[in-house]
Amino acid sequence: MGRTAVLIDGFNLYHGMKKQRGRRHLWLDHVKLASLLRPRDQIVDVRYFTAAVLDDPDAARRQQTYLHALKAQHPSLLTIVEGRYQRKRMSCWSCGANRTSYEEKETDVNIAVALMEIAASAVVDTVLVVSADSDLCPAVRSAQRVAPQLTIVPAFPPHRRSGELRLLLPSAFTIGETKLRQSQLPPVVRDAATGAKFERPTYWQ
């Protein structure tokens, strides 16, 4: 049984799942998913990379409920690593109208740093990277130089692909809908330490 760490690009996965089945699979248990994707391995470290929603109180509440549920379900195994969103003012070139857009910052850098930390520590055999972001390729190459024995496997979210990652790591595969459906958190997650409960948002059902 190999030891596996899992790095999850929350933004990449979220939008892939939404494109595939809307909000149906957003109440996702990342540890359970990792166990289904690597059934022969011991999952020893799961890191979920995300960023706090801006300017949408309802979405922010759903996100916080979900993050609390994840931590309550796997308090000692799952780590949440937060980047940030940055507001950007955009102008329409044809009509001159202004709008605010949001750009996620730091996630790819945080994943790259985590990958290098894991490679340098030599405590796992495999890293499963749930992302199709080709910006991670330089970090993958560096990790391979630091730890040639480390197996790095990209798991592409639905409707997300990276030819560059697949060329670099031919073991890449796409996460199927069945695995996502089988990896949902319970409808109500209870925190064993505090007694708090976190319910799947109605909007996600």
C-alpha positions as protocol buffer text, in pm:
chain_id: "A"
residue {
  index: 1
  type: MET
  ca { x: 0 y: 0 z: 0 }
}
residue {
  index: 2
  type: GLY
  ca { x: 150 y: 330 z: -111 }
}
residue {
  index: 3
  type: ARG
  ca { x: 120 y: 658 z: 73 }
}
residue {
  index: 4
  type: THR
  ca { x: -57 y: 928 z: -126 }
}
residue {
  index: 5
  type: ALA
  ca { x: -99 y: 1303 z: -83 }
}
residue {
  index: 6
  type: VAL
  ca { x: -376 y: 1487 z: -268 }
}
residue {
  index: 7
  type: LEU
  ca { x: -369 y: 1848 z: -388 }
}
residue {
  index: 8
  type: ILE
  ca { x: -705 y: 1985 z: -507 }
}
residue {
  index: 9
  type: ASP
  ca { x: -746 y: 2295 z: -721 }
}
residue {
  index: 10
  type: GLY
  ca { x: -1086 y: 2399 z: -588 }
}
residue {
  index: 11
  type: PHE
  ca { x: -1153 y: 2662 z: -855 }
}
residue {
  index: 12
  type: ASN
  ca { x: -1070 y: 2426 z: -1142 }
}
residue {
  index: 13
  type: LEU
  ca { x: -1276 y: 2143 z: -994 }
}
residue {
  index: 14
  type: TYR
  ca { x: -1575 y: 2363 z: -904 }
}
residue {
  index: 15
  type: HIS
  ca { x: -1617 y: 2499 z: -1254 }
}
residue {
  index: 16
  type: GLY
  ca { x: -1567 y: 2159 z: -1413 }
}
residue {
  index: 17
  type: MET
  ca { x: -1838 y: 2006 z: -1194 }
}
residue {
  index: 18
  type: LYS
  ca { x: -2075 y: 2298 z: -1257 }
}
residue {
  index: 19
  type: LYS
  ca { x: -2035 y: 2262 z: -1632 }
}
residue {
  index: 20
  type: GLN
  ca { x: -2101 y: 1889 z: -1610 }
}
residue {
  index: 21
  type: ARG
  ca { x: -2401 y: 1871 z: -1375 }
}
residue {
  index: 22
  type: GLY
  ca { x: -2473 y: 2218 z: -1244 }
}
residue {
  index: 23
  type: ARG
  ca { x: -2472 y: 2224 z: -863 }
}
residue {
  index: 24
  type: ARG
  ca { x: -2550 y: 1853 z: -819 }
}
residue {
  index: 25
  type: HIS
  ca { x: -2204 y: 1739 z: -705 }
}
residue {
  index: 26
  type: LEU
  ca { x: -2074 y: 2046 z: -522 }
}
residue {
  index: 27
  type: TRP
  ca { x: -2122 y: 1889 z: -174 }
}
residue {
  index: 28
  type: LEU
  ca { x: -1812 y: 1685 z: -245 }
}
residue {
  index: 29
  type: ASP
  ca { x: -1610 y: 1483 z: 6 }
}
residue {
  index: 30
  type: HIS
  ca { x: -1254 y: 1517 z: -123 }
}
residue {
  index: 31
  type: VAL
  ca { x: -1111 y: 1248 z: 102 }
}
residue {
  index: 32
  type: LYS
  ca { x: -1369 y: 997 z: -13 }
}
residue {
  index: 33
  type: LEU
  ca { x: -1307 y: 1091 z: -373 }
}
residue {
  index: 34
  type: ALA
  ca { x: -933 y: 1042 z: -327 }
}
residue {
  index: 35
  type: SER
  ca { x: -995 y: 701 z: -174 }
}
residue {
  index: 36
  type: LEU
  ca { x: -1206 y: 599 z: -474 }
}
residue {
  index: 37
  type: LEU
  ca { x: -949 y: 729 z: -722 }
}
residue {
  index: 38
  type: ARG
  ca { x: -659 y: 557 z: -541 }
}
residue {
  index: 39
  type: PRO
  ca { x: -827 y: 254 z: -376 }
}
residue {
  index: 40
  type: ARG
  ca { x: -501 y: 66 z: -312 }
}
residue {
  index: 41
  type: ASP
  ca { x: -327 y: 360 z: -147 }
}
residue {
  index: 42
  type: GLN
  ca { x: -326 y: 506 z: 200 }
}
residue {
  index: 43
  type: ILE
  ca { x: -444 y: 866 z: 175 }
}
residue {
  index: 44
  type: VAL
  ca { x: -229 y: 1055 z: 425 }
}
residue {
  index: 45
  type: ASP
  ca { x: -260 y: 1423 z: 329 }
}
residue {
  index: 46
  type: VAL
  ca { x: -543 y: 1606 z: 150 }
}
residue {
  index: 47
  type: ARG
  ca { x: -514 y: 1978 z: 79 }
}
residue {
  index: 48
  type: TYR
  ca { x: -802 y: 2176 z: -67 }
}
residue {
  index: 49
  type: PHE
  ca { x: -701 y: 2506 z: -229 }
}
residue {
  index: 50
  type: THR
  ca { x: -972 y: 2769 z: -256 }
}
residue {
  index: 51
  type: ALA
  ca { x: -1047 y: 3139 z: -207 }
}
residue {
  index: 52
  type: ALA
  ca { x: -1320 y: 3324 z: -19 }
}
residue {
  index: 53
  type: VAL
  ca { x: -1608 y: 3445 z: -236 }
}
residue {
  index: 54
  type: LEU
  ca { x: -1638 y: 3824 z: -271 }
}
residue {
  index: 55
  type: ASP
  ca { x: -1947 y: 4046 z: -300 }
}
residue {
  index: 56
  type: ASP
  ca { x: -2205 y: 3765 z: -286 }
}
residue {
  index: 57
  type: PRO
  ca { x: -2321 y: 3705 z: 74 }
}
residue {
  index: 58
  type: ASP
  ca { x: -2538 y: 3401 z: -10 }
}
residue {
  index: 59
  type: ALA
  ca { x: -2259 y: 3229 z: -201 }
}
residue {
  index: 60
  type: ALA
  ca { x: -2012 y: 3316 z: 76 }
}
residue {
  index: 61
  type: ARG
  ca { x: -2241 y: 3154 z: 338 }
}
residue {
  index: 62
  type: ARG
  ca { x: -2273 y: 2838 z: 129 }
}
residue {
  index: 63
  type: GLN
  ca { x: -1898 y: 2825 z: 84 }
}
residue {
  index: 64
  type: GLN
  ca { x: -1833 y: 2866 z: 457 }
}
residue {
  index: 65
  type: THR
  ca { x: -2088 y: 2597 z: 541 }
}
residue {
  index: 66
  type: TYR
  ca { x: -1914 y: 2364 z: 299 }
}
residue {
  index: 67
  type: LEU
  ca { x: -1565 y: 2436 z: 433 }
}
residue {
  index: 68
  type: HIS
  ca { x: -1684 y: 2379 z: 792 }
}
residue {
  index: 69
  type: ALA
  ca { x: -1845 y: 2051 z: 684 }
}
residue {
  index: 70
  type: LEU
  ca { x: -1524 y: 1932 z: 518 }
}
residue {
  index: 71
  type: LYS
  ca { x: -1318 y: 2006 z: 829 }
}
residue {
  index: 72
  type: ALA
  ca { x: -1576 y: 1845 z: 1057 }
}
residue {
  index: 73
  type: GLN
  ca { x: -1584 y: 1531 z: 844 }
}
residue {
  index: 74
  type: HIS
  ca { x: -1203 y: 1497 z: 825 }
}
residue {
  index: 75
  type: PRO
  ca { x: -1051 y: 1710 z: 1102 }
}
residue {
  index: 76
  type: SER
  ca { x: -708 y: 1547 z: 1106 }
}
residue {
  index: 77
  type: LEU
  ca { x: -661 y: 1463 z: 738 }
}
residue {
  index: 78
  type: LEU
  ca { x: -789 y: 1758 z: 533 }
}
residue {
  index: 79
  type: THR
  ca { x: -630 y: 2103 z: 521 }
}
residue {
  index: 80
  type: ILE
  ca { x: -793 y: 2406 z: 361 }
}
residue {
  index: 81
  type: VAL
  ca { x: -548 y: 2647 z: 199 }
}
residue {
  index: 82
  type: GLU
  ca { x: -697 y: 2985 z: 108 }
}
residue {
  index: 83
  type: GLY
  ca { x: -581 y: 3217 z: -164 }
}
residue {
  index: 84
  type: ARG
  ca { x: -782 y: 3524 z: -255 }
}
residue {
  index: 85
  type: TYR
  ca { x: -999 y: 3685 z: -521 }
}
residue {
  index: 86
  type: GLN
  ca { x: -902 y: 4019 z: -669 }
}
residue {
  index: 87
  type: ARG
  ca { x: -1157 y: 4265 z: -805 }
}
residue {
  index: 88
  type: LYS
  ca { x: -1092 y: 4400 z: -1153 }
}
residue {
  index: 89
  type: ARG
  ca { x: -1275 y: 4684 z: -1325 }
}
residue {
  index: 90
  type: MET
  ca { x: -1362 y: 4593 z: -1683 }
}
residue {
  index: 91
  type: SER
  ca { x: -1488 y: 4825 z: -1955 }
}
residue {
  index: 92
  type: CYS
  ca { x: -1681 y: 4721 z: -2264 }
}
residue {
  index: 93
  type: TRP
  ca { x: -1488 y: 4842 z: -2569 }
}
residue {
  index: 94
  type: SER
  ca { x: -1806 y: 4892 z: -2772 }
}
residue {
  index: 95
  type: CYS
  ca { x: -2047 y: 5057 z: -2527 }
}
residue {
  index: 96
  type: GLY
  ca { x: -1815 y: 5183 z: -2253 }
}
residue {
  index: 97
  type: ALA
  ca { x: -2012 y: 5012 z: -1972 }
}
residue {
  index: 98
  type: ASN
  ca { x: -1812 y: 4919 z: -1665 }
}
residue {
  index: 99
  type: ARG
  ca { x: -1839 y: 4600 z: -1462 }
}
residue {
  index: 100
  type: THR
  ca { x: -1645 y: 4421 z: -1190 }
}
residue {
  index: 101
  type: SER
  ca { x: -1486 y: 4086 z: -1259 }
}
residue {
  index: 102
  type: TYR
  ca { x: -1300 y: 3860 z: -1018 }
}
residue {
  index: 103
  type: GLU
  ca { x: -967 y: 3690 z: -1063 }
}
residue {
  index: 104
  type: GLU
  ca { x: -853 y: 3412 z: -835 }
}
residue {
  index: 105
  type: LYS
  ca { x: -500 y: 3469 z: -709 }
}
residue {
  index: 106
  type: GLU
  ca { x: -237 y: 3251 z: -538 }
}
residue {
  index: 107
  type: THR
  ca { x: -398 y: 2907 z: -587 }
}
residue {
  index: 108
  type: ASP
  ca { x: -158 y: 2780 z: -853 }
}
residue {
  index: 109
  type: VAL
  ca { x: 137 y: 2919 z: -656 }
}
residue {
  index: 110
  type: ASN
  ca { x: 11 y: 2759 z: -335 }
}
residue {
  index: 111
  type: ILE
  ca { x: -27 y: 2423 z: -508 }
}
residue {
  index: 112
  type: ALA
  ca { x: 319 y: 2453 z: -661 }
}
residue {
  index: 113
  type: VAL
  ca { x: 471 y: 2532 z: -319 }
}
residue {
  index: 114
  type: ALA
  ca { x: 289 y: 2238 z: -161 }
}
residue {
  index: 115
  type: LEU
  ca { x: 408 y: 2004 z: -435 }
}
residue {
  index: 116
  type: MET
  ca { x: 767 y: 2109 z: -379 }
}
residue {
  index: 117
  type: GLU
  ca { x: 733 y: 2072 z: -2 }
}
residue {
  index: 118
  type: ILE
  ca { x: 602 y: 1720 z: -46 }
}
residue {
  index: 119
  type: ALA
  ca { x: 875 y: 1631 z: -295 }
}
residue {
  index: 120
  type: ALA
  ca { x: 1145 y: 1757 z: -59 }
}
residue {
  index: 121
  type: SER
  ca { x: 1001 y: 1576 z: 242 }
}
residue {
  index: 122
  type: ALA
  ca { x: 1003 y: 1232 z: 74 }
}
residue {
  index: 123
  type: VAL
  ca { x: 725 y: 1105 z: 303 }
}
residue {
  index: 124
  type: VAL
  ca { x: 479 y: 992 z: 34 }
}
residue {
  index: 125
  type: ASP
  ca { x: 503 y: 777 z: -277 }
}
residue {
  index: 126
  type: THR
  ca { x: 240 y: 950 z: -491 }
}
residue {
  index: 127
  type: VAL
  ca { x: 87 y: 1294 z: -529 }
}
residue {
  index: 128
  type: LEU
  ca { x: -256 y: 1311 z: -688 }
}
residue {
  index: 129
  type: VAL
  ca { x: -309 y: 1660 z: -832 }
}
residue {
  index: 130
  type: VAL
  ca { x: -675 y: 1737 z: -902 }
}
residue {
  index: 131
  type: SER
  ca { x: -634 y: 2010 z: -1162 }
}
residue {
  index: 132
  type: ALA
  ca { x: -593 y: 2070 z: -1533 }
}
residue {
  index: 133
  type: ASP
  ca { x: -397 y: 2392 z: -1493 }
}
residue {
  index: 134
  type: SER
  ca { x: -91 y: 2384 z: -1717 }
}
residue {
  index: 135
  type: ASP
  ca { x: 67 y: 2658 z: -1501 }
}
residue {
  index: 136
  type: LEU
  ca { x: 161 y: 2375 z: -1265 }
}
residue {
  index: 137
  type: CYS
  ca { x: 400 y: 2220 z: -1519 }
}
residue {
  index: 138
  type: PRO
  ca { x: 713 y: 2406 z: -1399 }
}
residue {
  index: 139
  type: ALA
  ca { x: 647 y: 2290 z: -1041 }
}
residue {
  index: 140
  type: VAL
  ca { x: 596 y: 1933 z: -1163 }
}
residue {
  index: 141
  type: ARG
  ca { x: 929 y: 1941 z: -1345 }
}
residue {
  index: 142
  type: SER
  ca { x: 1104 y: 2078 z: -1038 }
}
residue {
  index: 143
  type: ALA
  ca { x: 944 y: 1815 z: -813 }
}
residue {
  index: 144
  type: GLN
  ca { x: 1058 y: 1542 z: -1051 }
}
residue {
  index: 145
  type: ARG
  ca { x: 1416 y: 1669 z: -1030 }
}
residue {
  index: 146
  type: VAL
  ca { x: 1405 y: 1691 z: -650 }
}
residue {
  index: 147
  type: ALA
  ca { x: 1233 y: 1354 z: -602 }
}
residue {
  index: 148
  type: PRO
  ca { x: 1267 y: 1132 z: -912 }
}
residue {
  index: 149
  type: GLN
  ca { x: 1104 y: 844 z: -723 }
}
residue {
  index: 150
  type: LEU
  ca { x: 785 y: 1044 z: -659 }
}
residue {
  index: 151
  type: THR
  ca { x: 486 y: 954 z: -875 }
}
residue {
  index: 152
  type: ILE
  ca { x: 275 y: 1257 z: -974 }
}
residue {
  index: 153
  type: VAL
  ca { x: -67 y: 1186 z: -1123 }
}
residue {
  index: 154
  type: PRO
  ca { x: -295 y: 1461 z: -1259 }
}
residue {
  index: 155
  type: ALA
  ca { x: -668 y: 1397 z: -1218 }
}
residue {
  index: 156
  type: PHE
  ca { x: -851 y: 1630 z: -1454 }
}
residue {
  index: 157
  type: PRO
  ca { x: -1190 y: 1766 z: -1339 }
}
residue {
  index: 158
  type: PRO
  ca { x: -1483 y: 1716 z: -1577 }
}
residue {
  index: 159
  type: HIS
  ca { x: -1461 y: 1932 z: -1890 }
}
residue {
  index: 160
  type: ARG
  ca { x: -1107 y: 2035 z: -1802 }
}
residue {
  index: 161
  type: ARG
  ca { x: -802 y: 1923 z: -1999 }
}
residue {
  index: 162
  type: SER
  ca { x: -435 y: 2009 z: -2025 }
}
residue {
  index: 163
  type: GLY
  ca { x: -238 y: 1870 z: -2316 }
}
residue {
  index: 164
  type: GLU
  ca { x: 82 y: 2002 z: -2161 }
}
residue {
  index: 165
  type: LEU
  ca { x: 21 y: 1823 z: -1831 }
}
residue {
  index: 166
  type: ARG
  ca { x: -78 y: 1503 z: -2011 }
}
residue {
  index: 167
  type: LEU
  ca { x: 235 y: 1517 z: -2224 }
}
residue {
  index: 168
  type: LEU
  ca { x: 447 y: 1566 z: -1913 }
}
residue {
  index: 169
  type: LEU
  ca { x: 257 y: 1306 z: -1708 }
}
residue {
  index: 170
  type: PRO
  ca { x: 93 y: 1042 z: -1931 }
}
residue {
  index: 171
  type: SER
  ca { x: -78 y: 888 z: -1627 }
}
residue {
  index: 172
  type: ALA
  ca { x: -327 y: 1180 z: -1634 }
}
residue {
  index: 173
  type: PHE
  ca { x: -694 y: 1087 z: -1638 }
}
residue {
  index: 174
  type: THR
  ca { x: -1034 y: 1255 z: -1614 }
}
residue {
  index: 175
  type: ILE
  ca { x: -1252 y: 1214 z: -1304 }
}
residue {
  index: 176
  type: GLY
  ca { x: -1576 y: 1041 z: -1401 }
}
residue {
  index: 177
  type: GLU
  ca { x: -1922 y: 1145 z: -1292 }
}
residue {
  index: 178
  type: THR
  ca { x: -1980 y: 817 z: -1108 }
}
residue {
  index: 179
  type: LYS
  ca { x: -1689 y: 885 z: -873 }
}
residue {
  index: 180
  type: LEU
  ca { x: -1821 y: 1234 z: -799 }
}
residue {
  index: 181
  type: ARG
  ca { x: -2170 y: 1101 z: -730 }
}
residue {
  index: 182
  type: GLN
  ca { x: -2029 y: 835 z: -496 }
}
residue {
  index: 183
  type: SER
  ca { x: -1817 y: 1090 z: -308 }
}
residue {
  index: 184
  type: GLN
  ca { x: -2079 y: 1323 z: -164 }
}
residue {
  index: 185
  type: LEU
  ca { x: -2075 y: 1426 z: 202 }
}
residue {
  index: 186
  type: PRO
  ca { x: -2369 y: 1316 z: 418 }
}
residue {
  index: 187
  type: PRO
  ca { x: -2664 y: 1559 z: 389 }
}
residue {
  index: 188
  type: VAL
  ca { x: -2588 y: 1672 z: 747 }
}
residue {
  index: 189
  type: VAL
  ca { x: -2233 y: 1671 z: 880 }
}
residue {
  index: 190
  type: ARG
  ca { x: -2181 y: 1692 z: 1256 }
}
residue {
  index: 191
  type: ASP
  ca { x: -1867 y: 1821 z: 1421 }
}
residue {
  index: 192
  type: ALA
  ca { x: -1773 y: 1563 z: 1682 }
}
residue {
  index: 193
  type: ALA
  ca { x: -1572 y: 1819 z: 1879 }
}
residue {
  index: 194
  type: THR
  ca { x: -1830 y: 2097 z: 1904 }
}
residue {
  index: 195
  type: GLY
  ca { x: -2161 y: 1934 z: 1823 }
}
residue {
  index: 196
  type: ALA
  ca { x: -2225 y: 2185 z: 1543 }
}
residue {
  index: 197
  type: LYS
  ca { x: -2402 y: 2058 z: 1236 }
}
residue {
  index: 198
  type: PHE
  ca { x: -2365 y: 2167 z: 876 }
}
residue {
  index: 199
  type: GLU
  ca { x: -2639 y: 2096 z: 623 }
}
residue {
  index: 200
  type: ARG
  ca { x: -2604 y: 2072 z: 250 }
}
residue {
  index: 201
  type: PRO
  ca { x: -2734 y: 2402 z: 107 }
}
residue {
  index: 202
  type: THR
  ca { x: -3075 y: 2369 z: -56 }
}
residue {
  index: 203
  type: TYR
  ca { x: -2936 y: 2561 z: -351 }
}
residue {
  index: 204
  type: TRP
  ca { x: -2693 y: 2272 z: -413 }
}
residue {
  index: 205
  type: GLN
  ca { x: -2957 y: 2000 z: -418 }
}
